[in-house]
PDB file of C-alpha atoms in Angstrom:
ATOM      1  CA  UNK A  16     129.730 188.506  78.354  1.00  0.00           C
ATOM      2  CA  UNK A  17     127.788 185.455  79.341  1.00  0.00           C
ATOM      3  CA  UNK A  18     126.030 183.539  76.607  1.00  0.00           C
ATOM      4  CA  UNK A  19     123.483 180.739  76.701  1.00  0.00           C
ATOM      5  CA  UNK A  20     123.027 178.376  73.774  1.00  0.00           C
ATOM      6  CA  UNK A  21     120.173 175.986  73.071  1.00  0.00           C
ATOM      7  CA  UNK A  22     121.081 173.974  70.001  1.00  0.00           C
ATOM      8  CA  UNK A  23     117.696 172.310  69.518  1.00  0.00           C
ATOM      9  CA  UNK A  24     115.145 174.733  68.050  1.00  0.00           C
ATOM     10  CA  UNK A  25     112.461 172.017  68.115  1.00  0.00           C
ATOM     11  CA  UNK A  26     111.941 168.737  69.919  1.00  0.00           C
ATOM     12  CA  UNK A  27     109.058 166.310  70.025  1.00  0.00           C
ATOM     13  CA  UNK A  28     108.122 163.502  72.389  1.00  0.00           C
ATOM     14  CA  UNK A  29     105.355 160.974  72.719  1.00  0.00           C
ATOM     15  CA  UNK A  30     103.041 161.341  75.662  1.00  0.00           C
ATOM     16  CA  UNK A  31     104.356 159.434  78.721  1.00  0.00           C
ATOM     17  CA  UNK A  32     107.877 159.236  77.259  1.00  0.00           C
ATOM     18  CA  UNK A  33     111.016 161.054  78.388  1.00  0.00           C
ATOM     19  CA  UNK A  34     112.710 163.913  76.604  1.00  0.00           C
ATOM     20  CA  UNK A  35     115.929 165.839  77.255  1.00  0.00           C
ATOM     21  CA  UNK A  36     116.474 169.447  76.255  1.00  0.00           C
ATOM     22  CA  UNK A  37     120.051 170.671  75.920  1.00  0.00           C
ATOM     23  CA  UNK A  38     121.633 173.902  77.107  1.00  0.00           C
ATOM     24  CA  UNK A  39     125.219 175.098  77.208  1.00  0.00           C
ATOM     25  CA  UNK A  40     126.538 178.364  78.549  1.00  0.00           C
ATOM     26  CA  UNK A  41     129.706 180.366  78.666  1.00  0.00           C
ATOM     27  CA  UNK A  42     130.911 182.213  81.735  1.00  0.00           C
ATOM     28  CA  UNK A  43     134.105 183.014  83.592  1.00  0.00           C
ATOM     29  CA  UNK A  44     132.294 183.097  86.922  1.00  0.00           C
ATOM     30  CA  UNK A  45     132.610 180.244  89.395  1.00  0.00           C
ATOM     31  CA  UNK A  46     129.289 180.784  91.132  1.00  0.00           C
ATOM     32  CA  UNK A  47     126.022 181.513  89.396  1.00  0.00           C
ATOM     33  CA  UNK A  48     122.455 180.301  88.976  1.00  0.00           C
ATOM     34  CA  UNK A  49     120.842 178.414  86.119  1.00  0.00           C
ATOM     35  CA  UNK A  50     117.155 178.195  85.333  1.00  0.00           C
ATOM     36  CA  UNK A  51     114.725 176.518  82.997  1.00  0.00           C
ATOM     37  CA  UNK A  52     111.614 178.531  82.150  1.00  0.00           C
ATOM     38  CA  UNK A  53     108.554 177.347  80.262  1.00  0.00           C
ATOM     39  CA  UNK A  54     106.597 179.699  77.998  1.00  0.00           C
ATOM     40  CA  UNK A  55     103.263 178.319  76.724  1.00  0.00           C
ATOM     41  CA  UNK A  56     101.386 180.046  73.907  1.00  0.00           C
ATOM     42  CA  UNK A  57      99.813 182.411  76.451  1.00  0.00           C
ATOM     43  CA  UNK A  58     103.369 183.816  76.771  1.00  0.00           C
ATOM     44  CA  UNK A  59     103.441 183.778  80.587  1.00  0.00           C
ATOM     45  CA  UNK A  60     106.974 182.726  81.482  1.00  0.00           C
ATOM     46  CA  UNK A  61     106.892 180.113  84.248  1.00  0.00           C
ATOM     47  CA  UNK A  62     109.860 178.880  86.269  1.00  0.00           C
ATOM     48  CA  UNK A  63     110.316 175.120  85.914  1.00  0.00           C
ATOM     49  CA  UNK A  64     113.484 174.418  87.862  1.00  0.00           C
ATOM     50  CA  UNK A  65     116.606 176.146  89.131  1.00  0.00           C
ATOM     51  CA  UNK A  66     120.154 175.142  90.052  1.00  0.00           C
ATOM     52  CA  UNK A  67     122.892 176.771  92.096  1.00  0.00           C
ATOM     53  CA  UNK A  68     126.290 176.263  90.503  1.00  0.00           C
ATOM     54  CA  UNK A  69     128.043 175.507  93.799  1.00  0.00           C
ATOM     55  CA  UNK A  70     125.723 172.573  94.440  1.00  0.00           C
ATOM     56  CA  UNK A  71     126.865 169.360  92.823  1.00  0.00           C
ATOM     57  CA  UNK A  72     123.546 167.647  93.366  1.00  0.00           C
ATOM     58  CA  UNK A  73     121.222 167.952  90.406  1.00  0.00           C
ATOM     59  CA  UNK A  74     117.937 169.738  91.077  1.00  0.00           C
ATOM     60  CA  UNK A  75     114.670 167.815  90.769  1.00  0.00           C
ATOM     61  CA  UNK A  76     111.076 169.026  90.729  1.00  0.00           C
ATOM     62  CA  UNK A  77     108.594 166.200  90.319  1.00  0.00           C
ATOM     63  CA  UNK A  78     108.846 165.041  86.673  1.00  0.00           C
ATOM     64  CA  UNK A  79     111.523 167.614  85.875  1.00  0.00           C
ATOM     65  CA  UNK A  80     115.203 167.111  86.598  1.00  0.00           C
ATOM     66  CA  UNK A  81     118.461 168.580  85.384  1.00  0.00           C
ATOM     67  CA  UNK A  82     121.842 167.197  84.481  1.00  0.00           C
ATOM     68  CA  UNK A  83     124.282 169.896  85.544  1.00  0.00           C
ATOM     69  CA  UNK A  84     127.839 169.393  84.296  1.00  0.00           C
ATOM     70  CA  UNK A  85     129.787 172.400  85.568  1.00  0.00           C
ATOM     71  CA  UNK A  86     133.097 171.603  83.908  1.00  0.00           C
ATOM     72  CA  UNK A  87     131.401 171.136  80.564  1.00  0.00           C
ATOM     73  CA  UNK A  88     129.139 174.160  81.181  1.00  0.00           C
ATOM     74  CA  UNK A  89     126.137 172.072  80.325  1.00  0.00           C
ATOM     75  CA  UNK A  90     122.666 172.226  81.900  1.00  0.00           C
ATOM     76  CA  UNK A  91     120.140 169.880  80.325  1.00  0.00           C
ATOM     77  CA  UNK A  92     116.500 169.433  81.327  1.00  0.00           C
ATOM     78  CA  UNK A  93     114.898 166.011  81.474  1.00  0.00           C
ATOM     79  CA  UNK A  94     111.126 165.726  81.418  1.00  0.00           C
ATOM     80  CA  UNK A  95     109.825 162.323  82.452  1.00  0.00           C
ATOM     81  CA  UNK A  96     106.343 160.936  81.765  1.00  0.00           C
ATOM     82  CA  UNK A  97     105.667 163.791  79.337  1.00  0.00           C
ATOM     83  CA  UNK A  98     102.166 165.245  79.381  1.00  0.00           C
ATOM     84  CA  UNK A  99     100.254 167.214  76.775  1.00  0.00           C
ATOM     85  CA  UNK A 100     100.440 170.244  79.050  1.00  0.00           C
ATOM     86  CA  UNK A 101     104.220 170.195  78.841  1.00  0.00           C
ATOM     87  CA  UNK A 102     104.050 171.444  75.258  1.00  0.00           C
ATOM     88  CA  UNK A 103     105.624 174.899  75.226  1.00  0.00           C
ATOM     89  CA  UNK A 104     108.754 176.866  74.450  1.00  0.00           C
ATOM     90  CA  UNK A 105     111.480 176.119  76.970  1.00  0.00           C
ATOM     91  CA  UNK A 106     114.187 178.622  77.777  1.00  0.00           C
ATOM     92  CA  UNK A 107     117.427 178.045  79.595  1.00  0.00           C
ATOM     93  CA  UNK A 108     118.630 181.082  81.552  1.00  0.00           C
ATOM     94  CA  UNK A 109     121.707 182.185  83.487  1.00  0.00           C
ATOM     95  CA  UNK A 110     122.189 184.706  86.254  1.00  0.00           C
ATOM     96  CA  UNK A 111     125.341 185.778  88.044  1.00  0.00           C
ATOM     97  CA  UNK A 112     125.311 185.393  91.815  1.00  0.00           C
ATOM     98  CA  UNK A 113     125.856 189.097  92.311  1.00  0.00           C
ATOM     99  CA  UNK A 114     123.839 190.129  89.310  1.00  0.00           C
ATOM    100  CA  UNK A 115     120.212 190.681  88.593  1.00  0.00           C
ATOM    101  CA  UNK A 116     119.509 190.207  84.897  1.00  0.00           C
ATOM    102  CA  UNK A 117     118.671 186.865  83.369  1.00  0.00           C
ATOM    103  CA  UNK A 118     120.454 185.880  80.156  1.00  0.00           C
ATOM    104  CA  UNK A 119     118.277 183.575  78.082  1.00  0.00           C
ATOM    105  CA  UNK A 120     118.981 181.063  75.355  1.00  0.00           C
ATOM    106  CA  UNK A 121     117.126 181.005  72.053  1.00  0.00           C
ATOM    107  CA  UNK A 122     114.573 178.504  73.248  1.00  0.00           C
ATOM    108  CA  UNK A 123     113.459 174.981  72.321  1.00  0.00           C
ATOM    109  CA  UNK A 124     109.900 174.400  71.109  1.00  0.00           C
ATOM    110  CA  UNK A 125     108.642 171.160  72.633  1.00  0.00           C
ATOM    111  CA  UNK A 126     105.762 169.289  71.037  1.00  0.00           C
ATOM    112  CA  UNK A 127     104.057 166.442  72.916  1.00  0.00           C
ATOM    113  CA  UNK A 128     102.296 163.950  70.662  1.00  0.00           C
ATOM    114  CA  UNK A 129      99.309 161.982  72.010  1.00  0.00           C
TER     115      UNK A 129
ATOM    116  CA  UNK B   1      97.883 188.336  95.858  1.00  0.00           C
ATOM    117  CA  UNK B   2      97.744 188.402  92.106  1.00  0.00           C
ATOM    118  CA  UNK B   3     100.728 187.906  89.853  1.00  0.00           C
ATOM    119  CA  UNK B   4     102.505 190.441  87.679  1.00  0.00           C
ATOM    120  CA  UNK B   5     100.092 192.241  85.390  1.00  0.00           C
ATOM    121  CA  UNK B   6     100.826 194.236  82.268  1.00  0.00           C
ATOM    122  CA  UNK B   7      98.738 196.561  80.152  1.00  0.00           C
ATOM    123  CA  UNK B   8      97.841 196.832  77.420  1.00  0.00           C
ATOM    124  CA  UNK B   9      98.185 193.235  76.307  1.00  0.00           C
ATOM    125  CA  UNK B  10      98.335 194.321  72.659  1.00  0.00           C
ATOM    126  CA  UNK B  11      99.330 197.634  71.152  1.00  0.00           C
ATOM    127  CA  UNK B  12      99.415 198.666  67.526  1.00  0.00           C
ATOM    128  CA  UNK B  13     101.252 201.891  66.807  1.00  0.00           C
ATOM    129  CA  UNK B  14     102.057 203.801  63.676  1.00  0.00           C
ATOM    130  CA  UNK B  15     105.711 204.440  63.067  1.00  0.00           C
ATOM    131  CA  UNK B  16     106.710 207.612  64.857  1.00  0.00           C
ATOM    132  CA  UNK B  17     104.107 207.378  67.604  1.00  0.00           C
ATOM    133  CA  UNK B  18     104.994 207.313  71.290  1.00  0.00           C
ATOM    134  CA  UNK B  19     103.791 204.365  73.391  1.00  0.00           C
ATOM    135  CA  UNK B  20     103.647 203.661  77.120  1.00  0.00           C
ATOM    136  CA  UNK B  21     103.577 200.150  78.535  1.00  0.00           C
ATOM    137  CA  UNK B  22     102.562 199.540  82.126  1.00  0.00           C
ATOM    138  CA  UNK B  23     103.693 196.909  84.599  1.00  0.00           C
ATOM    139  CA  UNK B  24     102.102 196.167  87.977  1.00  0.00           C
ATOM    140  CA  UNK B  25     104.492 193.943  89.934  1.00  0.00           C
ATOM    141  CA  UNK B  26     103.546 191.582  92.729  1.00  0.00           C
ATOM    142  CA  UNK B  27     102.819 193.627  95.837  1.00  0.00           C
ATOM    143  CA  UNK B  28     105.891 194.121  97.989  1.00  0.00           C
ATOM    144  CA  UNK B  29     108.377 193.009  95.370  1.00  0.00           C
ATOM    145  CA  UNK B  30     111.515 195.106  95.510  1.00  0.00           C
ATOM    146  CA  UNK B  31     112.995 194.316  92.125  1.00  0.00           C
ATOM    147  CA  UNK B  32     111.444 194.946  88.736  1.00  0.00           C
ATOM    148  CA  UNK B  33     112.810 194.009  85.329  1.00  0.00           C
ATOM    149  CA  UNK B  34     111.902 194.763  81.730  1.00  0.00           C
ATOM    150  CA  UNK B  35     112.802 192.387  78.899  1.00  0.00           C
ATOM    151  CA  UNK B  36     112.236 192.582  75.158  1.00  0.00           C
ATOM    152  CA  UNK B  37     111.363 189.393  73.279  1.00  0.00           C
ATOM    153  CA  UNK B  38     111.537 189.458  69.505  1.00  0.00           C
ATOM    154  CA  UNK B  39     109.558 186.858  67.574  1.00  0.00           C
ATOM    155  CA  UNK B  40     111.130 183.407  67.854  1.00  0.00           C
ATOM    156  CA  UNK B  41     113.865 184.521  70.226  1.00  0.00           C
ATOM    157  CA  UNK B  42     114.581 184.493  73.927  1.00  0.00           C
ATOM    158  CA  UNK B  43     113.928 187.553  76.075  1.00  0.00           C
ATOM    159  CA  UNK B  44     116.659 190.158  76.271  1.00  0.00           C
ATOM    160  CA  UNK B  45     117.253 192.345  79.301  1.00  0.00           C
ATOM    161  CA  UNK B  46     116.354 196.009  79.035  1.00  0.00           C
ATOM    162  CA  UNK B  47     116.468 197.538  82.496  1.00  0.00           C
ATOM    163  CA  UNK B  48     116.270 196.851  86.235  1.00  0.00           C
ATOM    164  CA  UNK B  49     114.809 198.736  89.205  1.00  0.00           C
ATOM    165  CA  UNK B  50     115.346 198.218  92.882  1.00  0.00           C
ATOM    166  CA  UNK B  51     112.443 200.063  94.463  1.00  0.00           C
ATOM    167  CA  UNK B  52     112.370 203.415  92.652  1.00  0.00           C
ATOM    168  CA  UNK B  53     116.036 203.396  91.703  1.00  0.00           C
ATOM    169  CA  UNK B  54     116.960 202.367  88.170  1.00  0.00           C
ATOM    170  CA  UNK B  55     120.164 200.450  88.853  1.00  0.00           C
ATOM    171  CA  UNK B  56     120.836 199.091  85.397  1.00  0.00           C
ATOM    172  CA  UNK B  57     119.635 200.452  82.076  1.00  0.00           C
ATOM    173  CA  UNK B  58     122.404 199.030  79.956  1.00  0.00           C
ATOM    174  CA  UNK B  59     120.017 196.941  77.867  1.00  0.00           C
ATOM    175  CA  UNK B  60     117.920 199.824  76.568  1.00  0.00           C
ATOM    176  CA  UNK B  61     118.560 199.809  72.800  1.00  0.00           C
ATOM    177  CA  UNK B  62     118.422 203.552  72.238  1.00  0.00           C
ATOM    178  CA  UNK B  63     117.626 206.860  73.889  1.00  0.00           C
ATOM    179  CA  UNK B  64     114.083 206.475  72.559  1.00  0.00           C
ATOM    180  CA  UNK B  65     113.485 203.971  75.324  1.00  0.00           C
ATOM    181  CA  UNK B  66     112.803 205.278  78.813  1.00  0.00           C
ATOM    182  CA  UNK B  67     111.595 203.491  81.946  1.00  0.00           C
ATOM    183  CA  UNK B  68     110.473 204.777  85.303  1.00  0.00           C
ATOM    184  CA  UNK B  69     109.168 203.494  88.629  1.00  0.00           C
ATOM    185  CA  UNK B  70     108.571 206.679  90.583  1.00  0.00           C
ATOM    186  CA  UNK B  71     106.987 205.220  93.722  1.00  0.00           C
ATOM    187  CA  UNK B  72     108.756 201.892  93.724  1.00  0.00           C
ATOM    188  CA  UNK B  73     105.757 199.875  92.600  1.00  0.00           C
ATOM    189  CA  UNK B  74     104.169 200.381  89.173  1.00  0.00           C
ATOM    190  CA  UNK B  75     106.581 200.845  86.291  1.00  0.00           C
ATOM    191  CA  UNK B  76     106.140 202.349  82.846  1.00  0.00           C
ATOM    192  CA  UNK B  77     108.266 201.647  79.802  1.00  0.00           C
ATOM    193  CA  UNK B  78     107.997 204.436  77.277  1.00  0.00           C
ATOM    194  CA  UNK B  79     109.119 204.217  73.674  1.00  0.00           C
ATOM    195  CA  UNK B  80     109.309 207.468  71.751  1.00  0.00           C
ATOM    196  CA  UNK B  81     109.067 207.755  67.964  1.00  0.00           C
ATOM    197  CA  UNK B  82     108.463 204.048  67.538  1.00  0.00           C
ATOM    198  CA  UNK B  83     110.206 202.215  64.708  1.00  0.00           C
ATOM    199  CA  UNK B  84     109.294 198.919  63.052  1.00  0.00           C
ATOM    200  CA  UNK B  85     112.240 197.204  64.744  1.00  0.00           C
ATOM    201  CA  UNK B  86     110.618 197.982  68.104  1.00  0.00           C
ATOM    202  CA  UNK B  87     107.924 195.396  67.328  1.00  0.00           C
ATOM    203  CA  UNK B  88     108.265 192.720  69.984  1.00  0.00           C
ATOM    204  CA  UNK B  89     106.745 191.392  73.180  1.00  0.00           C
ATOM    205  CA  UNK B  90     107.769 193.412  76.213  1.00  0.00           C
ATOM    206  CA  UNK B  91     107.934 191.328  79.375  1.00  0.00           C
ATOM    207  CA  UNK B  92     107.959 192.631  82.899  1.00  0.00           C
ATOM    208  CA  UNK B  93     109.179 190.573  85.855  1.00  0.00           C
ATOM    209  CA  UNK B  94     109.405 191.197  89.567  1.00  0.00           C
ATOM    210  CA  UNK B  95     111.176 189.516  92.435  1.00  0.00           C
ATOM    211  CA  UNK B  96     110.872 189.773  96.154  1.00  0.00           C
ATOM    212  CA  UNK B  97     114.459 190.468  97.089  1.00  0.00           C
ATOM    213  CA  UNK B  98     117.178 192.729  95.851  1.00  0.00           C
ATOM    214  CA  UNK B  99     120.085 191.317  93.891  1.00  0.00           C
ATOM    215  CA  UNK B 100     121.786 189.976  96.968  1.00  0.00           C
ATOM    216  CA  UNK B 101     122.589 186.646  95.500  1.00  0.00           C
ATOM    217  CA  UNK B 102     119.842 184.690  97.186  1.00  0.00           C
ATOM    218  CA  UNK B 103     118.419 181.867  95.146  1.00  0.00           C
ATOM    219  CA  UNK B 104     114.988 182.768  96.453  1.00  0.00           C
ATOM    220  CA  UNK B 105     115.076 185.696  94.099  1.00  0.00           C
ATOM    221  CA  UNK B 106     112.871 184.011  91.551  1.00  0.00           C
ATOM    222  CA  UNK B 107     111.714 186.388  88.849  1.00  0.00           C
ATOM    223  CA  UNK B 108     107.972 186.167  88.260  1.00  0.00           C
ATOM    224  CA  UNK B 109     106.914 187.229  84.795  1.00  0.00           C
ATOM    225  CA  UNK B 110     103.843 189.004  83.544  1.00  0.00           C
ATOM    226  CA  UNK B 111     101.953 187.993  80.389  1.00  0.00           C
ATOM    227  CA  UNK B 112     103.714 190.616  78.291  1.00  0.00           C
ATOM    228  CA  UNK B 113     102.620 193.406  75.976  1.00  0.00           C
ATOM    229  CA  UNK B 114     102.780 192.601  72.285  1.00  0.00           C
ATOM    230  CA  UNK B 115     103.747 195.763  70.388  1.00  0.00           C
ATOM    231  CA  UNK B 116     103.308 195.970  66.638  1.00  0.00           C
ATOM    232  CA  UNK B 117     104.655 199.037  64.867  1.00  0.00           C
ATOM    233  CA  UNK B 118     103.280 199.573  61.379  1.00  0.00           C
TER     234      UNK B 118
END
């Protein structure tokens, strides 16, 4: 079974600084999708960024970018110019290409200090 | 139009009671998912519908859990004889396409129903 591991239960960053959240996963599949979701206290899960495993180029969405290392099965999220509104729980998630369900990690609680 | 909506937002039940949680997906979305999120943990998959067909229910923790989507739109997750371990947030998500492998199949989540079983 696929597993997703986030080894940092909590992270903090100063406003305007850069922070990197770590994620590793285990799978025997060669093609799959990876996601980062953000869950603020309101609990609405919001997609931040997504990556197709067959693409070597790292995905970027404005201040958010990923470092996808397929051989190492690593998928970290970098947040640049951190803002107070970035404070939330961040979840890394995996989905098989032919599958439907998302498999989530345990989450990383990000605090942004003014 | 609007995003995924869920009701009620909060539910307190006495142990042994039956509860029904409702999910209204985004209009036209084919796929619908239920996840269970225990406190301090990531969501865990419960079940998946494609239109009215329940294609995967492997995540349902026991036969006390039942989900339906009779007309391929609104879905109800029913928990019979609730137990304290059922206390969690129940998240519903929908996506536009079926599980055909397209990256555009982003799952859009609702705000969740927080269930507390006393």
